[in-house]
Amino acid sequence: MAGTRIIATGSHVPDRVVTNVDLEELMDTSDEWIQQRTGVKERRWVPEGREIGGSDLAKVATERALKKAELEEGDIDAIIYATLSPDHMFPGAACFLQQKLGLKGIAALDIRNQCSGFLYGLSIADAWIRTGAYERVLLVGAEVHSTGLDISTRGRDVSVIFGDGAGAVLLGPTDKNGDGVLGVTLGADGRYAKDLWVDVPGSIYHPQCDPAHMTEGRQYPQMEGSKVFKHAVVKMPGAVRRVLGDAGLGTEDIRLLIPHQANLRITEMVQQGLRLRDDQVFSNIHKYGNTTAASIPLALDEALSEGRLERGDLLVLAAFGAGFTWGAAAIRY
Ligand code: UT7
């Protein structure tokens, strides 16, 4: 098999819109600060008091992708599910999604690489398809952050950024040389693991989470925002140049770059670093905030529905996040 192509995409976000003004009611923040520092105007959060997991959002995103592809659930041979907010500690969210899709027996794998999870998953899906291990792979990124955020002033630097959502991409084989996934590059640096992390529950503690942890707020994400920012604006352009160079291509060949939607200022600096025109870069962070592993497939689905990409165009994806982890992919769509 020559390679792996994108068959179809789908996405889904909860109906509940949470604006920056809504957040002003919960914490000491302002619409102006959030828009200036992040570009986020609103995000979607699952409704309170309902047990809705990322796998529920991923199910709808998958159904939309299947409909576009004129395929059925039974045509999926394996599931790869990227998330940092699994429905439960274990088993993996891919198993819950498999059950919700009514699929029995097929492989179901969780990827825990945060904002870079979709690209790590893409690399695995590409290898599976190229080697013939599986023919059609469902790759999803899905997150429910809102149930795990500190929405008091203590957590404002983190909680104003994140939103809930899911994106699904159906991948399959292509015989055409130079079509589909041209390359994926991945990286990580665990020295920075605690610069963006959630401490508890953690199996290194006895018990894994206790009331003292909760009082200290250690169940909430902690982030050294400016450190993450500084690494993101170097690592993402670097990964893009590398994946393009390996494929014998340059930035001028890019039709559309979809960077992980972390912060509009990060996207703008990545664009400047790569000297790309506005029409070569996609952003939808103003509507959804940072949806970590879901952000790239959600943005890809939206970019396609807006006609920003035609078959044969060069699509480049780039991500950076907790771990630190990062990556980029070049895809002849
Ligand atoms: O997707 C995973 C990867 N994550 C990222 O890529 C995120 C990367 N980091 C960022 O996007 C930015 O660092 C943030 C948006 C998180 C923060 O922006 P910043 O420009 O780095 O702000 P800061 O943390 O340096 O804080 C500046 C000021 C501080 O006040 P003082 O000390 O200057 O008085 C904060 O206390 O802004 C304050 N602040 C806020 N004010 C109003 C922090 N959060 C808020 C808030 N509303 N929500």
GROMACS .gro file of N, CA and C in nm, residues 156-281:
model
  378
  156ARG      N    1  -0.774   3.085   3.729
  156ARG     CA    2  -0.816   3.162   3.610
  156ARG      C    3  -0.718   3.156   3.494
  157ASP      N    4  -0.586   3.142   3.524
  157ASP     CA    5  -0.489   3.142   3.414
  157ASP      C    6  -0.506   3.019   3.325
  158VAL      N    7  -0.564   2.913   3.380
  158VAL     CA    8  -0.584   2.789   3.304
  158VAL      C    9  -0.728   2.777   3.254
  159SER      N   10  -0.823   2.804   3.343
  159SER     CA   11  -0.961   2.767   3.313
  159SER      C   12  -1.027   2.851   3.204
  160VAL      N   13  -0.975   2.973   3.180
  160VAL     CA   14  -1.038   3.054   3.075
  160VAL      C   15  -1.002   3.005   2.935
  161ILE      N   16  -0.900   2.922   2.926
  161ILE     CA   17  -0.852   2.879   2.794
  161ILE      C   18  -0.930   2.760   2.739
  162PHE      N   19  -0.965   2.665   2.829
  162PHE     CA   20  -1.004   2.533   2.779
  162PHE      C   21  -1.153   2.516   2.749
  163GLY      N   22  -1.180   2.437   2.644
  163GLY     CA   23  -1.317   2.407   2.604
  163GLY      C   24  -1.334   2.260   2.574
  164ASP      N   25  -1.459   2.219   2.561
  164ASP     CA   26  -1.493   2.077   2.534
  164ASP      C   27  -1.525   2.060   2.385
  165GLY      N   28  -1.498   1.942   2.332
  165GLY     CA   29  -1.532   1.916   2.192
  165GLY      C   30  -1.470   1.787   2.144
  166ALA      N   31  -1.504   1.750   2.021
  166ALA     CA   32  -1.450   1.627   1.962
  166ALA      C   33  -1.438   1.641   1.811
  167GLY      N   34  -1.336   1.578   1.757
  167GLY     CA   35  -1.320   1.570   1.612
  167GLY      C   36  -1.285   1.427   1.575
  168ALA      N   37  -1.335   1.383   1.460
  168ALA     CA   38  -1.311   1.245   1.417
  168ALA      C   39  -1.261   1.245   1.273
  169VAL      N   40  -1.164   1.162   1.245
  169VAL     CA   41  -1.111   1.149   1.109
  169VAL      C   42  -1.107   1.001   1.073
  170LEU      N   43  -1.169   0.969   0.960
  170LEU     CA   44  -1.163   0.831   0.909
  170LEU      C   45  -1.046   0.822   0.812
  171LEU      N   46  -0.958   0.728   0.836
  171LEU     CA   47  -0.839   0.712   0.754
  171LEU      C   48  -0.842   0.578   0.684
  172GLY      N   49  -0.792   0.575   0.561
  172GLY     CA   50  -0.789   0.450   0.486
  172GLY      C   51  -0.673   0.448   0.388
  173PRO      N   52  -0.652   0.338   0.318
  173PRO     CA   53  -0.537   0.326   0.230
  173PRO      C   54  -0.553   0.399   0.097
  174THR      N   55  -0.440   0.438   0.040
  174THR     CA   56  -0.438   0.493  -0.096
  174THR      C   57  -0.326   0.424  -0.173
  175ASP      N   58  -0.351   0.399  -0.301
  175ASP     CA   59  -0.250   0.336  -0.387
  175ASP      C   60  -0.164   0.439  -0.458
  176LYS      N   61  -0.212   0.564  -0.453
  176LYS     CA   62  -0.147   0.669  -0.533
  176LYS      C   63  -0.021   0.718  -0.463
  177ASN      N   64   0.091   0.716  -0.531
  177ASN     CA   65   0.214   0.768  -0.472
  177ASN      C   66   0.203   0.918  -0.451
  178GLY      N   67   0.256   0.966  -0.338
  178GLY     CA   68   0.254   1.110  -0.311
  178GLY      C   69   0.118   1.159  -0.265
  179ASP      N   70   0.026   1.066  -0.234
  179ASP     CA   71  -0.108   1.104  -0.186
  179ASP      C   72  -0.116   1.074  -0.036
  180GLY      N   73  -0.199   1.148   0.035
  180GLY     CA   74  -0.223   1.119   0.176
  180GLY      C   75  -0.110   1.164   0.267
  181VAL      N   76  -0.088   1.089   0.375
  181VAL     CA   77   0.012   1.127   0.476
  181VAL      C   78   0.152   1.114   0.417
  182LEU      N   79   0.223   1.227   0.406
  182LEU     CA   80   0.359   1.226   0.348
  182LEU      C   81   0.462   1.205   0.458
  183GLY      N   82   0.428   1.245   0.579
  183GLY     CA   83   0.521   1.226   0.690
  183GLY      C   84   0.464   1.281   0.819
  184VAL      N   85   0.511   1.224   0.930
  184VAL     CA   86   0.475   1.275   1.062
  184VAL      C   87   0.603   1.280   1.144
  185THR      N   88   0.628   1.392   1.211
  185THR     CA   89   0.743   1.400   1.301
  185THR      C   90   0.692   1.424   1.443
  186LEU      N   91   0.753   1.358   1.540
  186LEU     CA   92   0.707   1.364   1.678
  186LEU      C   93   0.824   1.393   1.771
  187GLY      N   94   0.796   1.457   1.883
  187GLY     CA   95   0.901   1.480   1.982
  187GLY      C   96   0.843   1.494   2.121
  188ALA      N   97   0.930   1.486   2.221
  188ALA     CA   98   0.888   1.503   2.361
  188ALA      C   99   1.008   1.540   2.446
  189ASP      N  100   0.983   1.610   2.557
  189ASP     CA  101   1.090   1.642   2.652
  189ASP      C  102   1.031   1.640   2.793
  190GLY      N  103   1.049   1.525   2.858
  190GLY     CA  104   0.989   1.502   2.990
  190GLY      C  105   1.047   1.586   3.102
  191ARG      N  106   1.153   1.662   3.075
  191ARG     CA  107   1.204   1.751   3.180
  191ARG      C  108   1.100   1.856   3.217
  192TYR      N  109   1.007   1.878   3.126
  192TYR     CA  110   0.905   1.982   3.149
  192TYR      C  111   0.770   1.922   3.187
  193ALA      N  112   0.770   1.796   3.228
  193ALA     CA  113   0.643   1.726   3.254
  193ALA      C  114   0.555   1.800   3.356
  194LYS      N  115   0.620   1.862   3.455
  194LYS     CA  116   0.541   1.926   3.560
  194LYS      C  117   0.513   2.075   3.532
  195ASP      N  118   0.543   2.119   3.413
  195ASP     CA  119   0.510   2.258   3.377
  195ASP      C  120   0.370   2.270   3.320
  196LEU      N  121   0.309   2.158   3.292
  196LEU     CA  122   0.168   2.155   3.250
  196LEU      C  123   0.118   2.016   3.282
  197TRP      N  124   0.045   2.007   3.395
  197TRP     CA  125   0.010   1.873   3.441
  197TRP      C  126  -0.105   1.877   3.541
  198VAL      N  127  -0.160   1.756   3.569
  198VAL     CA  128  -0.254   1.737   3.679
  198VAL      C  129  -0.188   1.636   3.773
  199ASP      N  130  -0.174   1.674   3.898
  199ASP     CA  131  -0.100   1.595   3.996
  199ASP      C  132  -0.179   1.473   4.046
  200VAL      N  133  -0.303   1.495   4.086
  200VAL     CA  134  -0.383   1.386   4.143
  200VAL      C  135  -0.517   1.372   4.069
  201PRO      N  136  -0.579   1.252   4.068
  201PRO     CA  137  -0.530   1.132   4.136
  201PRO      C  138  -0.404   1.077   4.070
  202GLY      N  139  -0.314   1.025   4.154
  202GLY     CA  140  -0.189   0.970   4.103
  202GLY      C  141  -0.155   0.843   4.179
  203SER      N  142  -0.114   0.741   4.111
  203SER     CA  143  -0.089   0.612   4.176
  203SER      C  144   0.037   0.614   4.262
  204ILE      N  145   0.114   0.725   4.258
  204ILE     CA  146   0.230   0.734   4.347
  204ILE      C  147   0.186   0.773   4.489
  205TYR      N  148   0.062   0.816   4.505
  205TYR     CA  149   0.013   0.855   4.637
  205TYR      C  150  -0.074   0.745   4.697
  206HIS      N  151  -0.072   0.736   4.832
  206HIS     CA  152  -0.158   0.642   4.905
  206HIS      C  153  -0.245   0.722   4.999
  207PRO      N  154  -0.373   0.741   4.978
  207PRO     CA  155  -0.448   0.699   4.859
  207PRO      C  156  -0.418   0.792   4.740
  208GLN      N  157  -0.472   0.757   4.625
  208GLN     CA  158  -0.438   0.830   4.502
  208GLN      C  159  -0.485   0.975   4.505
  209CYS      N  160  -0.590   1.000   4.583
  209CYS     CA  161  -0.638   1.138   4.600
  209CYS      C  162  -0.703   1.146   4.736
  210ASP      N  163  -0.665   1.243   4.819
  210ASP     CA  164  -0.729   1.254   4.950
  210ASP      C  165  -0.780   1.397   4.970
  211PRO      N  166  -0.858   1.419   5.078
  211PRO     CA  167  -0.918   1.552   5.096
  211PRO      C  168  -0.815   1.664   5.101
  212ALA      N  169  -0.693   1.636   5.154
  212ALA     CA  170  -0.591   1.742   5.160
  212ALA      C  171  -0.549   1.783   5.018
  213HIS      N  172  -0.532   1.684   4.931
  213HIS     CA  173  -0.500   1.716   4.791
  213HIS      C  174  -0.606   1.810   4.733
  214MET      N  175  -0.730   1.773   4.761
  214MET     CA  176  -0.843   1.848   4.703
  214MET      C  177  -0.844   1.991   4.755
  215THR      N  178  -0.817   2.008   4.884
  215THR     CA  179  -0.816   2.143   4.943
  215THR      C  180  -0.708   2.228   4.876
  216GLU      N  181  -0.595   2.163   4.847
  216GLU     CA  182  -0.484   2.237   4.782
  216GLU      C  183  -0.509   2.259   4.632
  217GLY      N  184  -0.613   2.197   4.578
  217GLY     CA  185  -0.646   2.216   4.436
  217GLY      C  186  -0.557   2.135   4.343
  218ARG      N  187  -0.498   2.026   4.396
  218ARG     CA  188  -0.404   1.949   4.313
  218ARG      C  189  -0.472   1.858   4.212
  219GLN      N  190  -0.605   1.854   4.216
  219GLN     CA  191  -0.681   1.778   4.115
  219GLN      C  192  -0.705   1.861   3.989
  220TYR      N  193  -0.663   1.988   3.992
  220TYR     CA  194  -0.684   2.076   3.876
  220TYR      C  195  -0.554   2.090   3.795
  221PRO      N  196  -0.567   2.117   3.663
  221PRO     CA  197  -0.446   2.138   3.582
  221PRO      C  198  -0.366   2.258   3.632
  222GLN      N  199  -0.234   2.244   3.634
  222GLN     CA  200  -0.143   2.352   3.672
  222GLN      C  201  -0.055   2.381   3.551
  223MET      N  202  -0.033   2.507   3.522
  223MET     CA  203   0.045   2.539   3.402
  223MET      C  204   0.138   2.658   3.425
  224GLU      N  205   0.262   2.641   3.383
  224GLU     CA  206   0.356   2.754   3.375
  224GLU      C  207   0.335   2.816   3.238
  225GLY      N  208   0.231   2.900   3.228
  225GLY     CA  209   0.183   2.946   3.097
  225GLY      C  210   0.290   3.006   3.008
  226SER      N  211   0.373   3.095   3.064
  226SER     CA  212   0.468   3.164   2.976
  226SER      C  213   0.577   3.068   2.928
  227LYS      N  214   0.613   2.969   3.012
  227LYS     CA  215   0.713   2.870   2.969
  227LYS      C  216   0.657   2.784   2.855
  228VAL      N  217   0.531   2.741   2.871
  228VAL     CA  218   0.467   2.662   2.765
  228VAL      C  219   0.464   2.744   2.636
  229PHE      N  220   0.426   2.870   2.651
  229PHE     CA  221   0.416   2.961   2.536
  229PHE      C  222   0.549   2.968   2.461
  230LYS      N  223   0.658   2.993   2.537
  230LYS     CA  224   0.790   3.013   2.473
  230LYS      C  225   0.835   2.888   2.399
  231HIS      N  226   0.810   2.772   2.454
  231HIS     CA  227   0.849   2.648   2.385
  231HIS      C  228   0.760   2.623   2.263
  232ALA      N  229   0.630   2.652   2.278
  232ALA     CA  230   0.535   2.624   2.168
  232ALA      C  231   0.573   2.699   2.041
  233VAL      N  232   0.613   2.826   2.058
  233VAL     CA  233   0.638   2.908   1.938
  233VAL      C  234   0.771   2.873   1.870
  234VAL      N  235   0.852   2.790   1.935
  234VAL     CA  236   0.976   2.742   1.873
  234VAL      C  237   0.956   2.600   1.818
  235LYS      N  238   0.894   2.515   1.898
  235LYS     CA  239   0.882   2.374   1.860
  235LYS      C  240   0.788   2.352   1.742
  236MET      N  241   0.677   2.425   1.738
  236MET     CA  242   0.583   2.401   1.627
  236MET      C  243   0.642   2.440   1.491
  237PRO      N  244   0.699   2.560   1.476
  237PRO     CA  245   0.761   2.590   1.345
  237PRO      C  246   0.875   2.493   1.313
  238GLY      N  247   0.952   2.454   1.415
  238GLY     CA  248   1.062   2.359   1.391
  238GLY      C  249   1.011   2.227   1.337
  239ALA      N  250   0.903   2.177   1.397
  239ALA     CA  251   0.847   2.049   1.353
  239ALA      C  252   0.790   2.060   1.210
  240VAL      N  253   0.731   2.176   1.180
  240VAL     CA  254   0.675   2.197   1.045
  240VAL      C  255   0.789   2.196   0.942
  241ARG      N  256   0.895   2.269   0.971
  241ARG     CA  257   1.008   2.273   0.876
  241ARG      C  258   1.067   2.134   0.857
  242ARG      N  259   1.075   2.059   0.965
  242ARG     CA  260   1.135   1.926   0.956
  242ARG      C  261   1.050   1.832   0.871
  243VAL      N  262   0.917   1.830   0.897
  243VAL     CA  263   0.832   1.736   0.824
  243VAL      C  264   0.826   1.774   0.676
  244LEU      N  265   0.829   1.906   0.650
  244LEU     CA  266   0.829   1.950   0.509
  244LEU      C  267   0.962   1.915   0.442
  245GLY      N  268   1.072   1.941   0.513
  245GLY     CA  269   1.204   1.912   0.458
  245GLY      C  270   1.218   1.763   0.426
  246ASP      N  271   1.171   1.678   0.516
  246ASP     CA  272   1.180   1.533   0.493
  246ASP      C  273   1.102   1.492   0.369
  247ALA      N  274   0.995   1.568   0.339
  247ALA     CA  275   0.912   1.536   0.222
  247ALA      C  276   0.958   1.610   0.097
  248GLY      N  277   1.068   1.685   0.108
  248GLY     CA  278   1.120   1.760  -0.007
  248GLY      C  279   1.032   1.879  -0.043
  249LEU      N  280   0.964   1.935   0.057
  249LEU     CA  281   0.873   2.047   0.032
  249LEU      C  282   0.916   2.168   0.114
  250GLY      N  283   0.858   2.284   0.082
  250GLY     CA  284   0.887   2.406   0.157
  250GLY      C  285   0.759   2.470   0.206
  251THR      N  286   0.773   2.574   0.289
  251THR     CA  287   0.654   2.639   0.346
  251THR      C  288   0.566   2.701   0.237
  252GLU      N  289   0.629   2.738   0.124
  252GLU     CA  290   0.551   2.798   0.014
  252GLU      C  291   0.453   2.697  -0.047
  253ASP      N  292   0.477   2.568  -0.024
  253ASP     CA  293   0.388   2.465  -0.078
  253ASP      C  294   0.261   2.446   0.006
  254ILE      N  295   0.261   2.503   0.127
  254ILE     CA  296   0.148   2.480   0.219
  254ILE      C  297   0.023   2.550   0.168
  255ARG      N  298  -0.085   2.474   0.152
  255ARG     CA  299  -0.214   2.537   0.123
  255ARG      C  300  -0.279   2.580   0.254
  256LEU      N  301  -0.273   2.489   0.355
  256LEU     CA  302  -0.334   2.523   0.484
  256LEU      C  303  -0.254   2.460   0.598
  257LEU      N  304  -0.215   2.546   0.693
  257LEU     CA  305  -0.156   2.498   0.819
  257LEU      C  306  -0.264   2.502   0.925
  258ILE      N  307  -0.286   2.389   0.989
  258ILE     CA  308  -0.377   2.387   1.104
  258ILE      C  309  -0.292   2.359   1.227
  259PRO      N  310  -0.258   2.466   1.302
  259PRO     CA  311  -0.185   2.442   1.425
  259PRO      C  312  -0.282   2.407   1.537
  260HIS      N  313  -0.233   2.337   1.637
  260HIS     CA  314  -0.313   2.317   1.759
  260HIS      C  315  -0.360   2.454   1.807
  261GLN      N  316  -0.488   2.462   1.839
  261GLN     CA  317  -0.547   2.591   1.878
  261GLN      C  318  -0.524   2.613   2.027
  262ALA      N  319  -0.402   2.660   2.061
  262ALA     CA  320  -0.364   2.676   2.202
  262ALA      C  321  -0.393   2.817   2.251
  263ASN      N  322  -0.361   2.913   2.165
  263ASN     CA  323  -0.370   3.054   2.200
  263ASN      C  324  -0.350   3.128   2.067
  264LEU      N  325  -0.435   3.225   2.037
  264LEU     CA  326  -0.424   3.295   1.909
  264LEU      C  327  -0.286   3.359   1.891
  265ARG      N  328  -0.228   3.408   2.003
  265ARG     CA  329  -0.095   3.471   1.992
  265ARG      C  330   0.011   3.367   1.953
  266ILE      N  331  -0.006   3.244   1.998
  266ILE     CA  332   0.089   3.137   1.959
  266ILE      C  333   0.073   3.111   1.810
  267THR      N  334  -0.051   3.098   1.764
  267THR     CA  335  -0.077   3.074   1.621
  267THR      C  336  -0.015   3.185   1.536
  268GLU      N  337  -0.032   3.311   1.581
  268GLU     CA  338   0.022   3.424   1.503
  268GLU      C  339   0.174   3.420   1.499
  269MET      N  340   0.237   3.380   1.609
  269MET     CA  341   0.384   3.374   1.611
  269MET      C  342   0.436   3.258   1.526
  270VAL      N  343   0.360   3.147   1.525
  270VAL     CA  344   0.398   3.034   1.439
  270VAL      C  345   0.388   3.078   1.293
  271GLN      N  346   0.280   3.148   1.261
  271GLN     CA  347   0.262   3.199   1.124
  271GLN      C  348   0.377   3.291   1.084
  272GLN      N  349   0.412   3.384   1.175
  272GLN     CA  350   0.523   3.476   1.144
  272GLN      C  351   0.654   3.400   1.128
  273GLY      N  352   0.678   3.304   1.218
  273GLY     CA  353   0.802   3.226   1.213
  273GLY      C  354   0.817   3.150   1.082
  274LEU      N  355   0.705   3.108   1.026
  274LEU     CA  356   0.709   3.030   0.901
  274LEU      C  357   0.685   3.120   0.779
  275ARG      N  358   0.666   3.248   0.804
  275ARG     CA  359   0.639   3.347   0.697
  275ARG      C  360   0.523   3.304   0.608
  276LEU      N  361   0.411   3.271   0.670
  276LEU     CA  362   0.293   3.228   0.596
  276LEU      C  363   0.193   3.343   0.584
  277ARG      N  364   0.118   3.340   0.475
  277ARG     CA  365   0.010   3.439   0.455
  277ARG      C  366  -0.109   3.403   0.546
  278ASP      N  367  -0.198   3.498   0.568
  278ASP     CA  368  -0.316   3.471   0.652
  278ASP      C  369  -0.400   3.357   0.597
  279ASP      N  370  -0.412   3.351   0.462
  279ASP     CA  371  -0.500   3.248   0.404
  279ASP      C  372  -0.439   3.107   0.415
  280GLN      N  373  -0.312   3.098   0.459
  280GLN     CA  374  -0.248   2.966   0.473
  280GLN      C  375  -0.263   2.909   0.615
  281VAL      N  376  -0.325   2.986   0.705
  281VAL     CA  377  -0.331   2.942   0.846
  281VAL      C  378  -0.476   2.943   0.893
   0.00000   0.00000   0.00000
